[in-house]
Every structure is written in C-alpha cells, then in structure tokens.
PDB file of C-alpha atoms and ligand atoms in Angstrom:
ATOM      1  CA  UNK E 193     -21.951  14.644 -14.141  1.00  0.00           C
ATOM      2  CA  UNK E 194     -19.020  13.359 -15.942  1.00  0.00           C
ATOM      3  CA  UNK E 195     -16.251  15.751 -15.988  1.00  0.00           C
ATOM      4  CA  UNK E 196     -14.805  16.892 -19.408  1.00  0.00           C
ATOM      5  CA  UNK E 197     -10.893  16.904 -18.469  1.00  0.00           C
ATOM      6  CA  UNK E 198      -9.759  20.061 -20.287  1.00  0.00           C
ATOM      7  CA  UNK E 199      -6.403  19.038 -21.620  1.00  0.00           C
ATOM      8  CA  UNK E 200      -6.209  22.408 -23.532  1.00  0.00           C
ATOM      9  CA  UNK E 201      -6.683  24.465 -20.425  1.00  0.00           C
ATOM     10  CA  UNK E 202      -4.297  22.337 -18.564  1.00  0.00           C
ATOM     11  CA  UNK E 203      -1.622  22.212 -21.129  1.00  0.00           C
ATOM     12  CA  UNK E 204      -2.218  26.320 -21.333  1.00  0.00           C
ATOM     13  CA  UNK E 205      -1.603  26.759 -17.723  1.00  0.00           C
ATOM     14  CA  UNK E 206       1.345  24.565 -17.430  1.00  0.00           C
ATOM     15  CA  UNK E 207       2.849  26.074 -20.572  1.00  0.00           C
ATOM     16  CA  UNK E 208       2.505  29.455 -18.674  1.00  0.00           C
ATOM     17  CA  UNK E 209       4.448  28.083 -15.680  1.00  0.00           C
ATOM     18  CA  UNK E 210       7.061  26.763 -17.864  1.00  0.00           C
ATOM     19  CA  UNK E 211       7.451  30.380 -19.794  1.00  0.00           C
ATOM     20  CA  UNK E 212       7.705  31.924 -16.138  1.00  0.00           C
ATOM     21  CA  UNK E 213      10.451  29.482 -15.052  1.00  0.00           C
ATOM     22  CA  UNK E 214      12.230  29.976 -18.380  1.00  0.00           C
ATOM     23  CA  UNK E 215      12.304  33.606 -18.034  1.00  0.00           C
ATOM     24  CA  UNK E 216      13.795  33.140 -14.405  1.00  0.00           C
ATOM     25  CA  UNK E 217      16.351  30.645 -15.839  1.00  0.00           C
ATOM     26  CA  UNK E 218      17.569  33.433 -18.391  1.00  0.00           C
ATOM     27  CA  UNK E 219      17.426  36.447 -15.720  1.00  0.00           C
ATOM     28  CA  UNK E 220      19.077  34.487 -13.072  1.00  0.00           C
ATOM     29  CA  UNK E 221      21.553  31.947 -14.802  1.00  0.00           C
ATOM     30  CA  UNK E 222      21.790  33.425 -18.428  1.00  0.00           C
ATOM     31  CA  UNK E 223      20.353  30.013 -19.668  1.00  0.00           C
ATOM     32  CA  UNK E 224      17.878  29.582 -22.697  1.00  0.00           C
ATOM     33  CA  UNK E 225      16.533  26.005 -23.133  1.00  0.00           C
ATOM     34  CA  UNK E 226      17.279  25.074 -26.904  1.00  0.00           C
ATOM     35  CA  UNK E 227      15.121  22.625 -28.687  1.00  0.00           C
ATOM     36  CA  UNK E 228      15.814  20.990 -32.037  1.00  0.00           C
ATOM     37  CA  UNK E 229      13.475  19.022 -33.848  1.00  0.00           C
ATOM     38  CA  UNK E 230      14.488  17.137 -37.009  1.00  0.00           C
ATOM     39  CA  UNK E 231      11.676  16.269 -39.526  1.00  0.00           C
ATOM     40  CA  UNK E 232      12.419  13.962 -42.636  1.00  0.00           C
ATOM     41  CA  UNK E 233      10.062  14.368 -45.635  1.00  0.00           C
ATOM     42  CA  UNK E 234       6.748  15.801 -46.164  1.00  0.00           C
ATOM     43  CA  UNK E 235       4.286  13.848 -44.130  1.00  0.00           C
ATOM     44  CA  UNK E 236       1.358  16.065 -43.520  1.00  0.00           C
ATOM     45  CA  UNK E 237       0.449  15.287 -40.048  1.00  0.00           C
ATOM     46  CA  UNK E 238       4.139  15.404 -38.968  1.00  0.00           C
ATOM     47  CA  UNK E 239       4.398  18.905 -40.525  1.00  0.00           C
ATOM     48  CA  UNK E 240       1.552  19.953 -38.399  1.00  0.00           C
ATOM     49  CA  UNK E 241       2.804  18.416 -35.268  1.00  0.00           C
ATOM     50  CA  UNK E 242       6.398  19.883 -35.616  1.00  0.00           C
ATOM     51  CA  UNK E 243       4.969  23.462 -36.289  1.00  0.00           C
ATOM     52  CA  UNK E 244       2.772  23.040 -33.006  1.00  0.00           C
ATOM     53  CA  UNK E 245       5.951  22.017 -31.169  1.00  0.00           C
ATOM     54  CA  UNK E 246       7.897  24.805 -32.751  1.00  0.00           C
ATOM     55  CA  UNK E 247       5.017  27.350 -31.853  1.00  0.00           C
ATOM     56  CA  UNK E 248       4.968  25.984 -28.192  1.00  0.00           C
ATOM     57  CA  UNK E 249       8.657  26.076 -27.838  1.00  0.00           C
ATOM     58  CA  UNK E 250       8.585  29.985 -28.792  1.00  0.00           C
ATOM     59  CA  UNK E 251       5.796  30.785 -26.654  1.00  0.00           C
ATOM     60  CA  UNK E 252       7.768  29.075 -23.821  1.00  0.00           C
ATOM     61  CA  UNK E 253      10.812  31.510 -24.799  1.00  0.00           C
ATOM     62  CA  UNK E 254      12.971  28.486 -25.878  1.00  0.00           C
ATOM     63  CA  UNK E 255      15.621  28.624 -28.650  1.00  0.00           C
ATOM     64  CA  UNK E 256      13.630  26.486 -31.144  1.00  0.00           C
ATOM     65  CA  UNK E 257      15.525  25.363 -34.254  1.00  0.00           C
ATOM     66  CA  UNK E 258      14.065  23.181 -37.158  1.00  0.00           C
ATOM     67  CA  UNK E 259      16.154  20.663 -39.561  1.00  0.00           C
ATOM     68  CA  UNK E 260      13.817  19.560 -42.315  1.00  0.00           C
ATOM     69  CA  UNK E 261      15.352  17.173 -44.677  1.00  0.00           C
ATOM     70  CA  UNK E 262      14.514  15.542 -47.904  1.00  0.00           C
ATOM     71  CA  UNK E 263      12.450  12.235 -47.972  1.00  0.00           C
ATOM     72  CA  UNK E 264      15.543  10.498 -49.413  1.00  0.00           C
ATOM     73  CA  UNK E 265      18.126  11.501 -47.079  1.00  0.00           C
ATOM     74  CA  UNK E 266      20.657   9.041 -46.058  1.00  0.00           C
ATOM     75  CA  UNK E 267      21.171   7.487 -42.731  1.00  0.00           C
ATOM     76  CA  UNK E 268      24.679   8.615 -42.317  1.00  0.00           C
ATOM     77  CA  UNK E 269      23.428  12.355 -42.861  1.00  0.00           C
ATOM     78  CA  UNK E 270      20.863  12.001 -40.213  1.00  0.00           C
ATOM     79  CA  UNK E 271      23.445  10.430 -37.852  1.00  0.00           C
ATOM     80  CA  UNK E 272      25.817  13.048 -38.413  1.00  0.00           C
ATOM     81  CA  UNK E 273      23.273  15.841 -37.768  1.00  0.00           C
ATOM     82  CA  UNK E 274      22.634  14.138 -34.371  1.00  0.00           C
ATOM     83  CA  UNK E 275      26.169  13.984 -33.546  1.00  0.00           C
ATOM     84  CA  UNK E 276      26.340  17.979 -34.090  1.00  0.00           C
ATOM     85  CA  UNK E 277      23.463  18.461 -32.141  1.00  0.00           C
ATOM     86  CA  UNK E 278      24.583  16.320 -29.397  1.00  0.00           C
ATOM     87  CA  UNK E 279      27.558  18.155 -29.227  1.00  0.00           C
ATOM     88  CA  UNK E 280      26.243  21.627 -29.438  1.00  0.00           C
ATOM     89  CA  UNK E 281      25.787  23.037 -25.851  1.00  0.00           C
ATOM     90  CA  UNK E 282      23.137  25.731 -26.777  1.00  0.00           C
ATOM     91  CA  UNK E 283      20.790  22.695 -27.555  1.00  0.00           C
ATOM     92  CA  UNK E 284      19.201  20.916 -24.543  1.00  0.00           C
ATOM     93  CA  UNK E 285      16.554  18.636 -26.370  1.00  0.00           C
ATOM     94  CA  UNK E 286      16.651  16.709 -29.536  1.00  0.00           C
ATOM     95  CA  UNK E 287      13.299  15.425 -31.442  1.00  0.00           C
ATOM     96  CA  UNK E 288      13.271  13.563 -34.390  1.00  0.00           C
ATOM     97  CA  UNK E 289       9.785  13.316 -35.511  1.00  0.00           C
ATOM     98  CA  UNK E 290       8.296   9.716 -36.389  1.00  0.00           C
ATOM     99  CA  UNK E 291       7.601   8.209 -38.634  1.00  0.00           C
ATOM    100  CA  UNK E 292      10.736   8.077 -40.665  1.00  0.00           C
ATOM    101  CA  UNK E 293      10.887   7.096 -44.389  1.00  0.00           C
ATOM    102  CA  UNK E 294      11.865   3.227 -44.789  1.00  0.00           C
ATOM    103  CA  UNK E 295      15.468   3.655 -45.449  1.00  0.00           C
ATOM    104  CA  UNK E 296      15.846   5.166 -42.261  1.00  0.00           C
ATOM    105  CA  UNK E 297      16.550   2.668 -39.285  1.00  0.00           C
ATOM    106  CA  UNK E 298      14.311   4.329 -36.561  1.00  0.00           C
ATOM    107  CA  UNK E 299      16.203   2.415 -33.545  1.00  0.00           C
ATOM    108  CA  UNK E 300      19.439   3.363 -35.086  1.00  0.00           C
ATOM    109  CA  UNK E 301      18.430   7.163 -35.028  1.00  0.00           C
ATOM    110  CA  UNK E 302      16.493   7.255 -31.728  1.00  0.00           C
ATOM    111  CA  UNK E 303      19.657   5.596 -29.911  1.00  0.00           C
ATOM    112  CA  UNK E 304      21.869   8.163 -31.263  1.00  0.00           C
ATOM    113  CA  UNK E 305      20.540  10.935 -29.371  1.00  0.00           C
ATOM    114  CA  UNK E 306      22.429  11.732 -26.024  1.00  0.00           C
ATOM    115  CA  UNK E 307      20.221  10.144 -23.352  1.00  0.00           C
ATOM    116  CA  UNK E 308      20.578  13.786 -21.584  1.00  0.00           C
ATOM    117  CA  UNK E 309      19.224  15.373 -24.623  1.00  0.00           C
ATOM    118  CA  UNK E 310      16.310  12.648 -25.173  1.00  0.00           C
ATOM    119  CA  UNK E 311      13.469  14.892 -24.494  1.00  0.00           C
ATOM    120  CA  UNK E 312      11.210  12.085 -26.366  1.00  0.00           C
ATOM    121  CA  UNK E 313      12.261   9.623 -23.811  1.00  0.00           C
ATOM    122  CA  UNK E 314      13.158   6.920 -26.555  1.00  0.00           C
ATOM    123  CA  UNK E 315      16.744   6.116 -25.644  1.00  0.00           C
ATOM    124  CA  UNK E 316      16.984   2.748 -23.916  1.00  0.00           C
ATOM    125  CA  UNK E 317      18.473   4.526 -21.060  1.00  0.00           C
ATOM    126  CA  UNK E 318      15.433   6.151 -20.326  1.00  0.00           C
ATOM    127  CA  UNK E 319      13.372   3.449 -21.282  1.00  0.00           C
ATOM    128  CA  UNK E 320      15.254   1.274 -18.613  1.00  0.00           C
ATOM    129  CA  UNK E 321      14.949   3.905 -16.089  1.00  0.00           C
ATOM    130  CA  UNK E 322      11.500   3.997 -16.481  1.00  0.00           C
ATOM    131  CA  UNK E 323      10.774   0.439 -16.580  1.00  0.00           C
ATOM    132  CA  UNK E 324      13.036  -0.020 -13.620  1.00  0.00           C
ATOM    133  CA  UNK E 325      10.717   2.310 -11.610  1.00  0.00           C
ATOM    134  CA  UNK E 326      13.095   5.317 -11.459  1.00  0.00           C
ATOM    135  CA  UNK E 327      10.622   7.715 -13.044  1.00  0.00           C
ATOM    136  CA  UNK E 328      12.038  10.877 -11.415  1.00  0.00           C
ATOM    137  CA  UNK E 329      15.198  10.168 -13.002  1.00  0.00           C
ATOM    138  CA  UNK E 330      13.905   9.265 -16.592  1.00  0.00           C
ATOM    139  CA  UNK E 331      12.860  11.432 -19.272  1.00  0.00           C
ATOM    140  CA  UNK E 332       9.351   9.919 -19.707  1.00  0.00           C
ATOM    141  CA  UNK E 333       7.588  10.033 -23.291  1.00  0.00           C
ATOM    142  CA  UNK E 334       5.454  12.979 -23.636  1.00  0.00           C
ATOM    143  CA  UNK E 335       2.056  11.452 -24.259  1.00  0.00           C
ATOM    144  CA  UNK E 336       1.887   9.109 -21.372  1.00  0.00           C
ATOM    145  CA  UNK E 337       3.593  11.688 -19.188  1.00  0.00           C
ATOM    146  CA  UNK E 338       0.555  14.142 -19.960  1.00  0.00           C
ATOM    147  CA  UNK E 339      -1.766  11.257 -19.502  1.00  0.00           C
ATOM    148  CA  UNK E 340      -0.576  10.537 -16.117  1.00  0.00           C
ATOM    149  CA  UNK E 341      -1.122  14.214 -15.141  1.00  0.00           C
ATOM    150  CA  UNK E 342      -4.566  14.014 -16.263  1.00  0.00           C
ATOM    151  CA  UNK E 343      -5.041  11.051 -14.250  1.00  0.00           C
ATOM    152  CA  UNK E 344      -3.385  12.465 -11.205  1.00  0.00           C
ATOM    153  CA  UNK E 345      -5.679  15.640 -11.393  1.00  0.00           C
ATOM    154  CA  UNK E 346      -8.463  13.357 -11.196  1.00  0.00           C
ATOM    155  CA  UNK E 347      -7.210  10.743  -8.781  1.00  0.00           C
ATOM    156  CA  UNK E 348      -4.225  11.817  -6.958  1.00  0.00           C
ATOM    157  CA  UNK E 349      -0.872  10.784  -6.924  1.00  0.00           C
ATOM    158  CA  UNK E 350      -1.161   7.267  -5.503  1.00  0.00           C
ATOM    159  CA  UNK E 351      -3.350   5.034  -7.546  1.00  0.00           C
ATOM    160  CA  UNK E 352      -3.197   2.054  -4.850  1.00  0.00           C
ATOM    161  CA  UNK E 353      -6.196  -0.044  -5.093  1.00  0.00           C
ATOM    162  CA  UNK E 354      -7.129   1.198  -8.459  1.00  0.00           C
ATOM    163  CA  UNK E 355      -7.175  -1.102 -11.703  1.00  0.00           C
ATOM    164  CA  UNK E 356      -6.087   0.489 -14.930  1.00  0.00           C
ATOM    165  CA  UNK E 357      -6.072  -0.970 -18.366  1.00  0.00           C
ATOM    166  CA  UNK E 358      -3.704   0.557 -21.296  1.00  0.00           C
ATOM    167  CA  UNK E 359      -5.178  -0.732 -24.575  1.00  0.00           C
ATOM    168  CA  UNK E 360      -2.374  -0.761 -27.035  1.00  0.00           C
ATOM    169  CA  UNK E 361       1.453  -1.806 -26.302  1.00  0.00           C
ATOM    170  CA  UNK E 362       3.375   0.663 -28.346  1.00  0.00           C
ATOM    171  CA  UNK E 363       6.798   1.950 -27.185  1.00  0.00           C
ATOM    172  CA  UNK E 364       5.702   5.294 -27.532  1.00  0.00           C
ATOM    173  CA  UNK E 365       2.450   5.024 -25.513  1.00  0.00           C
ATOM    174  CA  UNK E 366       1.454   1.712 -24.105  1.00  0.00           C
ATOM    175  CA  UNK E 367       4.452   0.362 -22.516  1.00  0.00           C
ATOM    176  CA  UNK E 368       5.620   3.550 -20.650  1.00  0.00           C
ATOM    177  CA  UNK E 369       1.917   4.343 -19.686  1.00  0.00           C
ATOM    178  CA  UNK E 370       1.744   1.224 -17.971  1.00  0.00           C
ATOM    179  CA  UNK E 371       5.253   1.783 -16.409  1.00  0.00           C
ATOM    180  CA  UNK E 372       3.892   4.994 -14.894  1.00  0.00           C
ATOM    181  CA  UNK E 373       0.663   3.696 -13.690  1.00  0.00           C
ATOM    182  CA  UNK E 374       2.724   0.808 -11.897  1.00  0.00           C
ATOM    183  CA  UNK E 375       5.030   3.260 -10.526  1.00  0.00           C
ATOM    184  CA  UNK E 376       1.900   5.140  -8.844  1.00  0.00           C
ATOM    185  CA  UNK E 377       0.676   1.699  -7.299  1.00  0.00           C
ATOM    186  CA  UNK E 378      -2.183   0.933  -9.705  1.00  0.00           C
ATOM    187  CA  UNK E 379      -2.987  -2.669 -10.683  1.00  0.00           C
ATOM    188  CA  UNK E 380      -2.249  -2.398 -14.517  1.00  0.00           C
ATOM    189  CA  UNK E 381      -3.382  -4.505 -17.322  1.00  0.00           C
ATOM    190  CA  UNK E 382      -1.804  -4.031 -21.176  1.00  0.00           C
ATOM    191  CA  UNK E 383      -4.402  -5.059 -23.718  1.00  0.00           C
ATOM    192  CA  UNK E 384      -3.916  -5.201 -27.486  1.00  0.00           C
ATOM    193  CA  UNK E 385      -5.129  -6.555 -30.740  1.00  0.00           C
ATOM    194  CA  UNK E 386      -4.549 -10.262 -29.714  1.00  0.00           C
ATOM    195  CA  UNK E 387      -6.517  -9.871 -26.264  1.00  0.00           C
ATOM    196  CA  UNK E 388      -9.682 -11.795 -25.666  1.00  0.00           C
ATOM    197  CA  UNK E 389     -12.998 -10.192 -24.709  1.00  0.00           C
ATOM    198  CA  UNK E 390     -11.522  -6.669 -24.705  1.00  0.00           C
ATOM    199  CA  UNK E 391     -14.791  -4.932 -23.626  1.00  0.00           C
ATOM    200  CA  UNK E 392     -15.541  -7.328 -20.472  1.00  0.00           C
ATOM    201  CA  UNK E 393     -11.729  -6.638 -19.219  1.00  0.00           C
ATOM    202  CA  UNK E 394     -12.068  -2.899 -19.976  1.00  0.00           C
ATOM    203  CA  UNK E 395     -15.291  -2.898 -17.785  1.00  0.00           C
ATOM    204  CA  UNK E 396     -13.115  -3.934 -14.774  1.00  0.00           C
ATOM    205  CA  UNK E 397     -10.981  -1.025 -14.769  1.00  0.00           C
ATOM    206  CA  UNK E 398     -11.114   2.397 -12.854  1.00  0.00           C
ATOM    207  CA  UNK E 399      -8.816   3.944 -15.099  1.00  0.00           C
ATOM    208  CA  UNK E 400      -8.997   3.204 -19.069  1.00  0.00           C
ATOM    209  CA  UNK E 401      -6.219   4.658 -21.524  1.00  0.00           C
ATOM    210  CA  UNK E 402      -7.095   3.886 -25.069  1.00  0.00           C
ATOM    211  CA  UNK E 403      -4.252   4.225 -27.458  1.00  0.00           C
ATOM    212  CA  UNK E 404      -5.091   1.833 -30.549  1.00  0.00           C
ATOM    213  CA  UNK E 405      -5.895   4.013 -33.344  1.00  0.00           C
ATOM    214  CA  UNK E 406      -9.550   2.794 -33.645  1.00  0.00           C
ATOM    215  CA  UNK E 407     -12.074   5.405 -34.205  1.00  0.00           C
ATOM    216  CA  UNK E 408     -14.799   5.243 -31.306  1.00  0.00           C
ATOM    217  CA  UNK E 409     -13.941   1.794 -30.294  1.00  0.00           C
ATOM    218  CA  UNK E 410     -14.703   2.177 -26.578  1.00  0.00           C
ATOM    219  CA  UNK E 411     -18.309   2.399 -26.070  1.00  0.00           C
ATOM    220  CA  UNK E 412     -20.662   2.812 -22.996  1.00  0.00           C
ATOM    221  CA  UNK E 413     -20.830  -0.956 -22.720  1.00  0.00           C
ATOM    222  CA  UNK E 414     -16.824  -1.148 -22.180  1.00  0.00           C
ATOM    223  CA  UNK E 415     -16.833   1.170 -19.188  1.00  0.00           C
ATOM    224  CA  UNK E 416     -17.431   0.911 -15.426  1.00  0.00           C
ATOM    225  CA  UNK E 417     -19.345   3.542 -13.946  1.00  0.00           C
ATOM    226  CA  UNK E 418     -17.196   6.482 -12.726  1.00  0.00           C
ATOM    227  CA  UNK E 419     -13.954   5.127 -14.471  1.00  0.00           C
ATOM    228  CA  UNK E 420     -11.675   7.973 -15.799  1.00  0.00           C
ATOM    229  CA  UNK E 421     -10.968   7.473 -19.283  1.00  0.00           C
ATOM    230  CA  UNK E 422      -8.232   9.019 -21.087  1.00  0.00           C
ATOM    231  CA  UNK E 423      -8.333   9.166 -24.978  1.00  0.00           C
ATOM    232  CA  UNK E 424      -5.017   9.188 -26.628  1.00  0.00           C
ATOM    233  CA  UNK E 425      -6.457   8.297 -30.253  1.00  0.00           C
ATOM    234  CA  UNK E 426      -6.208  10.784 -33.013  1.00  0.00           C
ATOM    235  CA  UNK E 427      -8.062   9.370 -36.066  1.00  0.00           C
ATOM    236  CA  UNK E 428      -9.171  11.403 -39.137  1.00  0.00           C
ATOM    237  CA  UNK E 429     -12.515  10.106 -40.336  1.00  0.00           C
ATOM    238  CA  UNK E 430     -15.158  11.026 -43.096  1.00  0.00           C
ATOM    239  CA  UNK E 431     -18.526  11.982 -41.862  1.00  0.00           C
ATOM    240  CA  UNK E 432     -21.835  13.111 -43.763  1.00  0.00           C
ATOM    241  CA  UNK E 433     -22.736  16.850 -42.780  1.00  0.00           C
ATOM    242  CA  UNK E 434     -25.680  18.823 -44.340  1.00  0.00           C
ATOM    243  CA  UNK E 435     -25.236  16.344 -47.415  1.00  0.00           C
ATOM    244  CA  UNK E 436     -21.417  16.840 -47.897  1.00  0.00           C
ATOM    245  CA  UNK E 437     -18.473  14.575 -46.673  1.00  0.00           C
ATOM    246  CA  UNK E 438     -16.524  16.218 -44.152  1.00  0.00           C
ATOM    247  CA  UNK E 439     -13.220  15.154 -42.464  1.00  0.00           C
ATOM    248  CA  UNK E 440     -13.533  15.191 -38.556  1.00  0.00           C
ATOM    249  CA  UNK E 441     -10.843  14.144 -35.880  1.00  0.00           C
ATOM    250  CA  UNK E 442     -12.076  11.612 -33.401  1.00  0.00           C
ATOM    251  CA  UNK E 443     -10.667   9.625 -30.709  1.00  0.00           C
ATOM    252  CA  UNK E 444     -10.620   5.651 -29.711  1.00  0.00           C
ATOM    253  CA  UNK E 445     -13.480   6.376 -27.407  1.00  0.00           C
ATOM    254  CA  UNK E 446     -16.969   7.277 -28.484  1.00  0.00           C
ATOM    255  CA  UNK E 447     -17.012  10.657 -26.305  1.00  0.00           C
ATOM    256  CA  UNK E 448     -20.944  11.070 -26.192  1.00  0.00           C
ATOM    257  CA  UNK E 449     -21.281   7.427 -25.216  1.00  0.00           C
ATOM    258  CA  UNK E 450     -18.762   7.417 -22.684  1.00  0.00           C
ATOM    259  CA  UNK E 451     -19.778  10.505 -21.022  1.00  0.00           C
ATOM    260  CA  UNK E 452     -23.048   8.706 -20.043  1.00  0.00           C
ATOM    261  CA  UNK E 453     -21.253   6.263 -17.715  1.00  0.00           C
ATOM    262  CA  UNK E 454     -17.500   7.691 -17.044  1.00  0.00           C
ATOM    263  CA  UNK E 455     -16.648   9.643 -14.130  1.00  0.00           C
ATOM    264  CA  UNK E 456     -14.354  11.737 -16.225  1.00  0.00           C
ATOM    265  CA  UNK E 457     -13.372  11.702 -20.155  1.00  0.00           C
ATOM    266  CA  UNK E 458     -10.762  13.459 -22.235  1.00  0.00           C
ATOM    267  CA  UNK E 459     -12.198  14.903 -25.435  1.00  0.00           C
ATOM    268  CA  UNK E 460     -10.603  14.771 -28.831  1.00  0.00           C
ATOM    269  CA  UNK E 461      -9.388  17.246 -29.925  1.00  0.00           C
ATOM    270  CA  UNK E 462      -8.554  19.102 -26.821  1.00  0.00           C
ATOM    271  CA  UNK E 463      -7.449  16.382 -24.463  1.00  0.00           C
ATOM    272  CA  UNK E 464      -4.300  14.537 -24.646  1.00  0.00           C
ATOM    273  CA  UNK E 465      -2.702  16.114 -27.852  1.00  0.00           C
ATOM    274  CA  UNK E 466      -2.082  19.875 -26.208  1.00  0.00           C
ATOM    275  CA  UNK E 467      -0.665  18.131 -23.087  1.00  0.00           C
ATOM    276  CA  UNK E 468       1.557  16.001 -24.930  1.00  0.00           C
ATOM    277  CA  UNK E 469       3.289  19.171 -26.427  1.00  0.00           C
ATOM    278  CA  UNK E 470       3.656  20.843 -23.207  1.00  0.00           C
ATOM    279  CA  UNK E 471       5.180  17.909 -21.685  1.00  0.00           C
ATOM    280  CA  UNK E 472       7.909  18.240 -24.439  1.00  0.00           C
ATOM    281  CA  UNK E 473       8.513  21.810 -23.202  1.00  0.00           C
ATOM    282  CA  UNK E 474       8.820  20.495 -19.588  1.00  0.00           C
ATOM    283  CA  UNK E 475      11.294  17.719 -20.588  1.00  0.00           C
ATOM    284  CA  UNK E 476      13.238  20.298 -22.392  1.00  0.00           C
ATOM    285  CA  UNK E 477      13.430  22.843 -19.597  1.00  0.00           C
ATOM    286  CA  UNK E 478      14.288  19.965 -17.384  1.00  0.00           C
ATOM    287  CA  UNK E 479      16.867  18.792 -19.881  1.00  0.00           C
ATOM    288  CA  UNK E 480      18.355  22.407 -19.925  1.00  0.00           C
ATOM    289  CA  UNK E 481      18.386  22.789 -16.085  1.00  0.00           C
ATOM    290  CA  UNK E 482      20.084  19.481 -15.732  1.00  0.00           C
ATOM    291  CA  UNK E 483      22.912  20.244 -18.223  1.00  0.00           C
ATOM    292  CA  UNK E 484      23.721  23.328 -16.080  1.00  0.00           C
ATOM    293  CA  UNK E 485      23.827  21.292 -12.764  1.00  0.00           C
ATOM    294  CA  UNK E 486      20.963  23.131 -11.329  1.00  0.00           C
ATOM    295  CA  UNK E 487      18.662  20.082 -10.789  1.00  0.00           C
ATOM    296  CA  UNK E 488      15.011  19.449 -11.575  1.00  0.00           C
TER     297      UNK E 488
HETATM  298  N1  LIG Y 549       5.357  10.830 -33.620  1.00  0.00           N
HETATM  299  C1  LIG Y 549       4.066  10.340 -33.101  1.00  0.00           C
HETATM  300  N2  LIG Y 549       4.344  10.798 -32.141  1.00  0.00           N
HETATM  301  C2  LIG Y 549       5.377  11.129 -31.626  1.00  0.00           C
HETATM  302  C3  LIG Y 549       6.325  11.423 -30.486  1.00  0.00           C
HETATM  303  O1  LIG Y 549       5.871  11.698 -29.551  1.00  0.00           O
HETATM  304  N3  LIG Y 549       7.655  11.915 -30.748  1.00  0.00           N
HETATM  305  C4  LIG Y 549       8.147  11.611 -31.902  1.00  0.00           C
HETATM  306  N4  LIG Y 549       9.361  11.991 -31.991  1.00  0.00           N
HETATM  307  N5  LIG Y 549       7.471  11.559 -33.237  1.00  0.00           N
HETATM  308  C5  LIG Y 549       6.348  11.228 -33.024  1.00  0.00           C
END
C-alpha cells in the first residue's frame, strides 16, 4: 500500500507546536515574533499565498503585518521599506512575495533584506551557508525545508545509500533541495529541461522531488517501486466534468499512477503547500529567538 503523505496534517501539528512555543516565548521572555510580508501589485496567486501566510502567522500568535505596494512602485521605495523593516526591532522576519513586476530587480530586493531576518532563505549569506553544508546555521528556503521534513518522516534523517533526483534547478526549490539532500548523505542528481532521458534517470531514484511546473509529468513508468515521491508542482488545469469545464489544481506527478508504484507520495493540494507555509513560521520563530540571544 502506498502511503499518502499528509502535508496538511503534518503542517497542522507543527503549527500547533510553533504556537505553543510562541506563547512560551511571550510568557517567559516578553517576545512576540514579528513577520512582515511585502506584496507588490495584484497577482491573484500571490494574493492567495500572502493571505494564507498572514492567516497562519496570526494562528501562531505572531505579530503579522502586510505592506501592499502598487504594481508601478519604484525600486527606491521598495528598498527604503526594506531598510525600515531591517531597522525595526519588532520585525524578525521579512518576506517579499515573488514574482515582482518588471521594473523591480528581484536580486537587488532580496539581497537588501538583513540575512538575520531573511526567513525566505534567499539572501546569499544563507544560500552560501546551505551550499557549504552549514544547514543548521542557515535560514533554509521554506519549500525545500518542508519537503525535507516529509522525506525524513518516511526515511529517517540519514539518507546514506539512497539516491535522490531533484527535477528542476530553480534557486527557490531545486538547488536548495539538492543541498539539503546532500547534507543528509543522499546521492543527488539535479535534472532539468535539458536533461536527456529523464524518465530513465528518475526510475533509478529512491527519492524523487518534482519541481518543474508541468502538470502530471511524472507517471508510473518513471518510478522505481517503493520510491518516496514529493510533488512540488502547483498547476492549474482545465478539466471536463459533467459537460462543464472546471479549473483544478494538479501537481507535476500523476498521483493515481504514482500511487500504483511508489512507496509514498504527496498529494496536490494538501502536500507540500501547507508545509511551505509552516516552515515560514518556523523560520520566523527561530529568527525571533536568535535576535533575542536565545539560540535555536
Ligand atoms: N513565490 C513563490 N514561492 C515563493 C516563496 O517561497 N517565497 C517568496 N517570497 N515568494 C514566492
């Protein structure tokens, strides 16, 4: 029987633990973690993500503030806001929702965030720590951090002797995911759109992380029996149901097919997505503790 990895439930359990730790932090030390989310423009998907992040932050007992800026905002205004948030002692975590409109330079903006408040893990100080294997010291990007917890739940902390394939080489998911798997002693392949014979390579892997944005790409012929399959894809597709066209979310993995072969699979929705948001809360709580000299 294939295990359905219940990200929603894992995230709920972890959020409850973070809320309890937050309450203790307030009672014992008078500290409330503060998360500032910056959103530019009206992208509907980004609006939904930001709303969910804010809701979860409030559920954890954090101070949660949102700065919504118009789509035509200047780079200087964004950088000034980040400077103010960097200097604000009540804010421990800063997140600028991506993508940004074209007039803004994503690199300049993400690198302006104080690395100690970089709960997205996009600042090169944190990228470098992770790449150097100092995972415990770095703020790790939230999606791969959540994926890693789900992999550890299935296979334990030490992935010695396991082969892993990460499909996708983005800075937000693919590269940090590969670094985490390597730090846990897995033998890691990073595959991407230029990789030859992707199904054959994927079929060798004990762990498959799919993060490409191609609906239902990974089918049963791609998978080694018993593999742990983590689906990072969130694709909106149109399906015909009862003579009507409906919009539905689907991952990069064909769940029904994967479930015939794999040992464990994450569903979409209800897999990686909820874990990503919870890891943002974990990073923010950690940032608040570290800023107050309390250690992890
Ligand atoms: N847009 C899509 N994923 C992310 C993420 O993890 N962080 C931020 N800031 N923006 C995103």
